[in-house]
Short mmCIF file of C-alpha atoms in Angstrom, two decimals:
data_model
loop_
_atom_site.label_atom_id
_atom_site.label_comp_id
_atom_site.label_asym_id
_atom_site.label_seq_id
_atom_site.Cartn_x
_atom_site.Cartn_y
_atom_site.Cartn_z
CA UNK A 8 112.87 98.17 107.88
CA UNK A 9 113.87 101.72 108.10
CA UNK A 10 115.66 104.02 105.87
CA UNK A 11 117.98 104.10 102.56
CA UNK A 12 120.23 107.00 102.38
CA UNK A 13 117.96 108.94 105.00
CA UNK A 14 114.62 106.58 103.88
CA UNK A 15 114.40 104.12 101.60
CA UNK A 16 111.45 106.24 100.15
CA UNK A 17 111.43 109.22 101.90
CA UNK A 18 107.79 110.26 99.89
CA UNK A 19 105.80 106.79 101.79
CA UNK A 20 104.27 108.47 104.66
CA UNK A 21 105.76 106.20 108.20
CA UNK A 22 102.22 104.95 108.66
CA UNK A 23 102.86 102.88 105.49
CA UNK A 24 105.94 101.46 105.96
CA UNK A 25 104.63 100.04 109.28
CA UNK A 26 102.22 98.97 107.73
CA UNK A 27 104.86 97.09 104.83
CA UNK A 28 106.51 96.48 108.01
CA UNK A 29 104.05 94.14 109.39
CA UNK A 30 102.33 92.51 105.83
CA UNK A 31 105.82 92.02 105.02
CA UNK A 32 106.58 89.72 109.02
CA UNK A 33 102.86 88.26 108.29
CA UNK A 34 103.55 86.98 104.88
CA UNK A 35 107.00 85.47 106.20
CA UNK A 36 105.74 83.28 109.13
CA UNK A 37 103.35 82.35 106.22
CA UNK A 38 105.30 81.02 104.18
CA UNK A 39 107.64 79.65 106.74
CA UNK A 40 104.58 78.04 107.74
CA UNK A 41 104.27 76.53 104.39
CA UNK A 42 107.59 75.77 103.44
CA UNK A 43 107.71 73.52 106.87
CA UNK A 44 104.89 71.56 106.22
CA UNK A 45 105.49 71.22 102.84
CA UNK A 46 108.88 69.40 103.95
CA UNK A 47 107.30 67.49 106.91
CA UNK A 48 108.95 69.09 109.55
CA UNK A 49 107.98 69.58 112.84
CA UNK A 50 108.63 72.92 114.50
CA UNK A 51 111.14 71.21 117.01
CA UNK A 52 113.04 69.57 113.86
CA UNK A 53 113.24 72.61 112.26
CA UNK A 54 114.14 74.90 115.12
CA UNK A 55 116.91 72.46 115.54
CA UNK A 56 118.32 72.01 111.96
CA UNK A 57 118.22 75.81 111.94
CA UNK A 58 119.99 76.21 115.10
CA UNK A 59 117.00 78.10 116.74
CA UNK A 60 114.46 77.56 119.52
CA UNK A 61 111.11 76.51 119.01
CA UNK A 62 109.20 79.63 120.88
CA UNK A 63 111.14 81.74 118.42
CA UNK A 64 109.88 79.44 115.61
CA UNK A 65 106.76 79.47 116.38
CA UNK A 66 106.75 83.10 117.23
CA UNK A 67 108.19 84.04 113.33
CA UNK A 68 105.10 81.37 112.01
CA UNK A 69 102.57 83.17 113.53
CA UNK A 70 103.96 86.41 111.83
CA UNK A 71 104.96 87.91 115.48
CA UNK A 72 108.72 90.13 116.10
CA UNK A 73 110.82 90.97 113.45
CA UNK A 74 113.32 88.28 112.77
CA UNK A 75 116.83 89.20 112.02
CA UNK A 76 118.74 88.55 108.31
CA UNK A 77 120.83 86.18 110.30
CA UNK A 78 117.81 84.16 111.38
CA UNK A 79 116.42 83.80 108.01
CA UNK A 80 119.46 82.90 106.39
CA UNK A 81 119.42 79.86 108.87
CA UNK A 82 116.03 78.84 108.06
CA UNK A 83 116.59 79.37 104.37
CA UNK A 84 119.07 77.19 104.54
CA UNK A 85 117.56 74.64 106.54
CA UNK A 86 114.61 74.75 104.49
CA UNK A 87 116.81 74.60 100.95
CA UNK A 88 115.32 77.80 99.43
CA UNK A 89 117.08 81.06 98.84
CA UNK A 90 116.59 83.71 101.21
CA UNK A 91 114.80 85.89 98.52
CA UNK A 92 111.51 83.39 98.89
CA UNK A 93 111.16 86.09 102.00
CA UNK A 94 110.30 88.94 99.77
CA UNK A 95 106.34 89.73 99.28
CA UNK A 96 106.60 89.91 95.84
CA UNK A 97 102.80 89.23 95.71
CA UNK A 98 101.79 88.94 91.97
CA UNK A 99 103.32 92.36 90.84
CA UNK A 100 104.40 92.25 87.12
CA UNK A 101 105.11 94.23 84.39
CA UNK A 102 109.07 96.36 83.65
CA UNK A 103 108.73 99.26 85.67
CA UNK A 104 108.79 99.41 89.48
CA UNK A 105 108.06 102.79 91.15
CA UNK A 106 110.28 104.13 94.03
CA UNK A 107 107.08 104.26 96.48
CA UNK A 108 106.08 100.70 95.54
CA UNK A 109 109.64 98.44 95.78
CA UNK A 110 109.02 95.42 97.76
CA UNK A 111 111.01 95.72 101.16
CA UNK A 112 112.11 93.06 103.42
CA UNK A 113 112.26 94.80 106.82
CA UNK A 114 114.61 93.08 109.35
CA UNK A 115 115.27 93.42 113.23
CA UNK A 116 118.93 95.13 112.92
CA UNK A 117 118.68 98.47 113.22
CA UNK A 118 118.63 100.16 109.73
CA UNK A 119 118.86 96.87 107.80
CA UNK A 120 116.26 97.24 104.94
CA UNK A 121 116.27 94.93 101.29
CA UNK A 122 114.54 96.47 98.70
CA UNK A 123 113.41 94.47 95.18
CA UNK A 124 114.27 96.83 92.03
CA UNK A 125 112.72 94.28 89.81
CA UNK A 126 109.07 93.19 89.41
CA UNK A 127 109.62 89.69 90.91
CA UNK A 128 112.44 87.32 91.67
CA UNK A 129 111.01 84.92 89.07
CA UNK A 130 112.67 86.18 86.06
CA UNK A 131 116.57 85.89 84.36
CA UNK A 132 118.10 89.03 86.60
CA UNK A 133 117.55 89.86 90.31
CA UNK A 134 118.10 93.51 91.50
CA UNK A 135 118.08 95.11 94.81
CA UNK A 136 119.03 97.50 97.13
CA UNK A 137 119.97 96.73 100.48
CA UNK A 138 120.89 99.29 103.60
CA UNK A 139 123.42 97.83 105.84
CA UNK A 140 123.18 99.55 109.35
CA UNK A 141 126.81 100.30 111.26
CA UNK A 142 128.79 97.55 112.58
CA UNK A 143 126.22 94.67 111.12
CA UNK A 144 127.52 91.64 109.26
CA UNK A 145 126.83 88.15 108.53
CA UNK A 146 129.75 86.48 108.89
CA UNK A 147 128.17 83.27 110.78
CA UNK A 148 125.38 82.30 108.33
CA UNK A 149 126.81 83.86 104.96
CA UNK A 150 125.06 83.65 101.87
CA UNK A 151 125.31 80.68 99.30
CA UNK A 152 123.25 80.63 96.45
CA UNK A 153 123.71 79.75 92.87
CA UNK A 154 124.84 82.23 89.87
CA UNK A 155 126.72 85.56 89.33
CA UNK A 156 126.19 88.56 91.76
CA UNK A 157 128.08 91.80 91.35
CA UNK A 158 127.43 94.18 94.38
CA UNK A 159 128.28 98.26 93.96
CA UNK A 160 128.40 100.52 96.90
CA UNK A 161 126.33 103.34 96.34
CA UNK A 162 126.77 105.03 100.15
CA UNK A 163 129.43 104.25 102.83
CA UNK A 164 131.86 101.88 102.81
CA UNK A 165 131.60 97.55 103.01
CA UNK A 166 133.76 94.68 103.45
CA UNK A 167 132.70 91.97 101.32
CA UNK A 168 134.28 88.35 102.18
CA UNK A 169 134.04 85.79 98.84
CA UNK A 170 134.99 82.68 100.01
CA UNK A 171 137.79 83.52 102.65
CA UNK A 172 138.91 86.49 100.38
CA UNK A 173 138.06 89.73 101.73
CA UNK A 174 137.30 92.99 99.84
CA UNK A 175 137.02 96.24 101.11
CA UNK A 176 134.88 98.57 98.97
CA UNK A 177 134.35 102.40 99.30
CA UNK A 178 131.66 104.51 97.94
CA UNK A 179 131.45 103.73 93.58
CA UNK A 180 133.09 100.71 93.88
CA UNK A 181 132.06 97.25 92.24
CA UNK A 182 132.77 93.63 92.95
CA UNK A 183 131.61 91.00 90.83
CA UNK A 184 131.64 87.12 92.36
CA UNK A 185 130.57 83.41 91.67
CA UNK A 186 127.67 83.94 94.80
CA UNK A 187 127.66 79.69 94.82
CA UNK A 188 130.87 80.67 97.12
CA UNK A 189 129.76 81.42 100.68
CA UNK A 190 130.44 85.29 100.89
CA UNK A 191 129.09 87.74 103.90
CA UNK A 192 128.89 91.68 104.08
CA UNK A 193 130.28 93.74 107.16
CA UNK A 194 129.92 97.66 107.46
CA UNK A 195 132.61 98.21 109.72
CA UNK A 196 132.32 102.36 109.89
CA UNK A 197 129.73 103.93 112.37
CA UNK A 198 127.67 105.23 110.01
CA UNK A 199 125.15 103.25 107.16
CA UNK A 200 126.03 101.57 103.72
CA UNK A 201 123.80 100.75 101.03
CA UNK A 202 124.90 99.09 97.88
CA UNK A 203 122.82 98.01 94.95
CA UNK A 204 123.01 94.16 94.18
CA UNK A 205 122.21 92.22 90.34
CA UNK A 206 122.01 88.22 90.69
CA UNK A 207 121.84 85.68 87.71
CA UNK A 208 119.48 83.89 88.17
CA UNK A 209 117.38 86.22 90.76
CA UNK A 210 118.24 84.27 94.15
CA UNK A 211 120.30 85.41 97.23
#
């Protein structure tokens, strides 16, 4: 994933986030992996409840490419876990979370970065920050998840759909929704957005 703002940390020398970059693919195909087998799936039956071919499957399994947001919302949802599972939240604990050591889930978009504010996603509250490149959006696999989100934009501008209701928030602005209702983001300006996310309980 690349940068918040200019970069999500502009202090972590680029070596380092490649190499986030590629621990963070590694551990997704991993789990992937896992989750699969864990349901009894084959990789053809899941490609195909997930609306995606097998080579590219097997490709994200073996922790190869950079698979986009859309792509693992699909499996996530094929798979019946939140899309947060993703995030290599290793076995960090603890209340504080420096800036050079946030948890990033790097996708292929260009400029599409999730950070973790919080230790974990194991806990009551969920926090993040996510960078939303120009022109991106999800609006054919949105989000679904149980709980209370409230999203504020904290650069650019968004337009945030809540279940057929559409929003369109500017830079300081706050919307607060029932995220069990499918909703989907879309930066519709030619520059990048960012907002800062809280979830009860932690799952998106």
């Amino acid at each position: 994933m690349h940068s918040y703002t200019a970069h999500a940390a502009n202090d972590i020398e680029p070596h380092r986030v490649d190499d986030q970059a590629e621990r963070a693919m590694t551990a997704v195909g991993a789990l992937v992996l896992q989750l699969r087998k864990d349901s009894g799936l084959s990789i053809g039956s899941l490609a195909a409840a997930a609306g995606l071919s097998p080579g590219l499957l097997s490709q994200i399994e073996r922790g190869q490419g950079n698979p986009s947001l859309t792509t693992l919302i699909k499996l996530s949802q094929a798979l019946k876990v939140p899309v947060g599972r993703f995030f290599d939240t290793g076995d960090q604990a603890g209340a504080i979370v420096r800036r050079a050591d946030r948890k990033r889930l790097e996708v292929a978009e260009d400029n599409l970065v999730y950070e973790l504010l919080t230790p974990h996603m194991h806990g009551q509250l969920g926090m993040l920050r996510a960078q939303i490149g120009a022109g991106w959006d999800n609006r054919d696999a949105p989000f679904k998840h149980p709980g209370e989100e409230c999203v504020t934009v904290v650069q650019g501008r968004l337009h945030v759909c809540v279940n057929g209701v559409g929003y369109d928030l500017e830079e300081g602005d706050s919307l607060t929704y029932d995220s069990s209702l499918p909703h989907w983001y879309r930066n519709p300006t030619s520059e990048d957005a960012a907002l800062i996310g809280a979830m009860t309980p932690p799952t998106f």
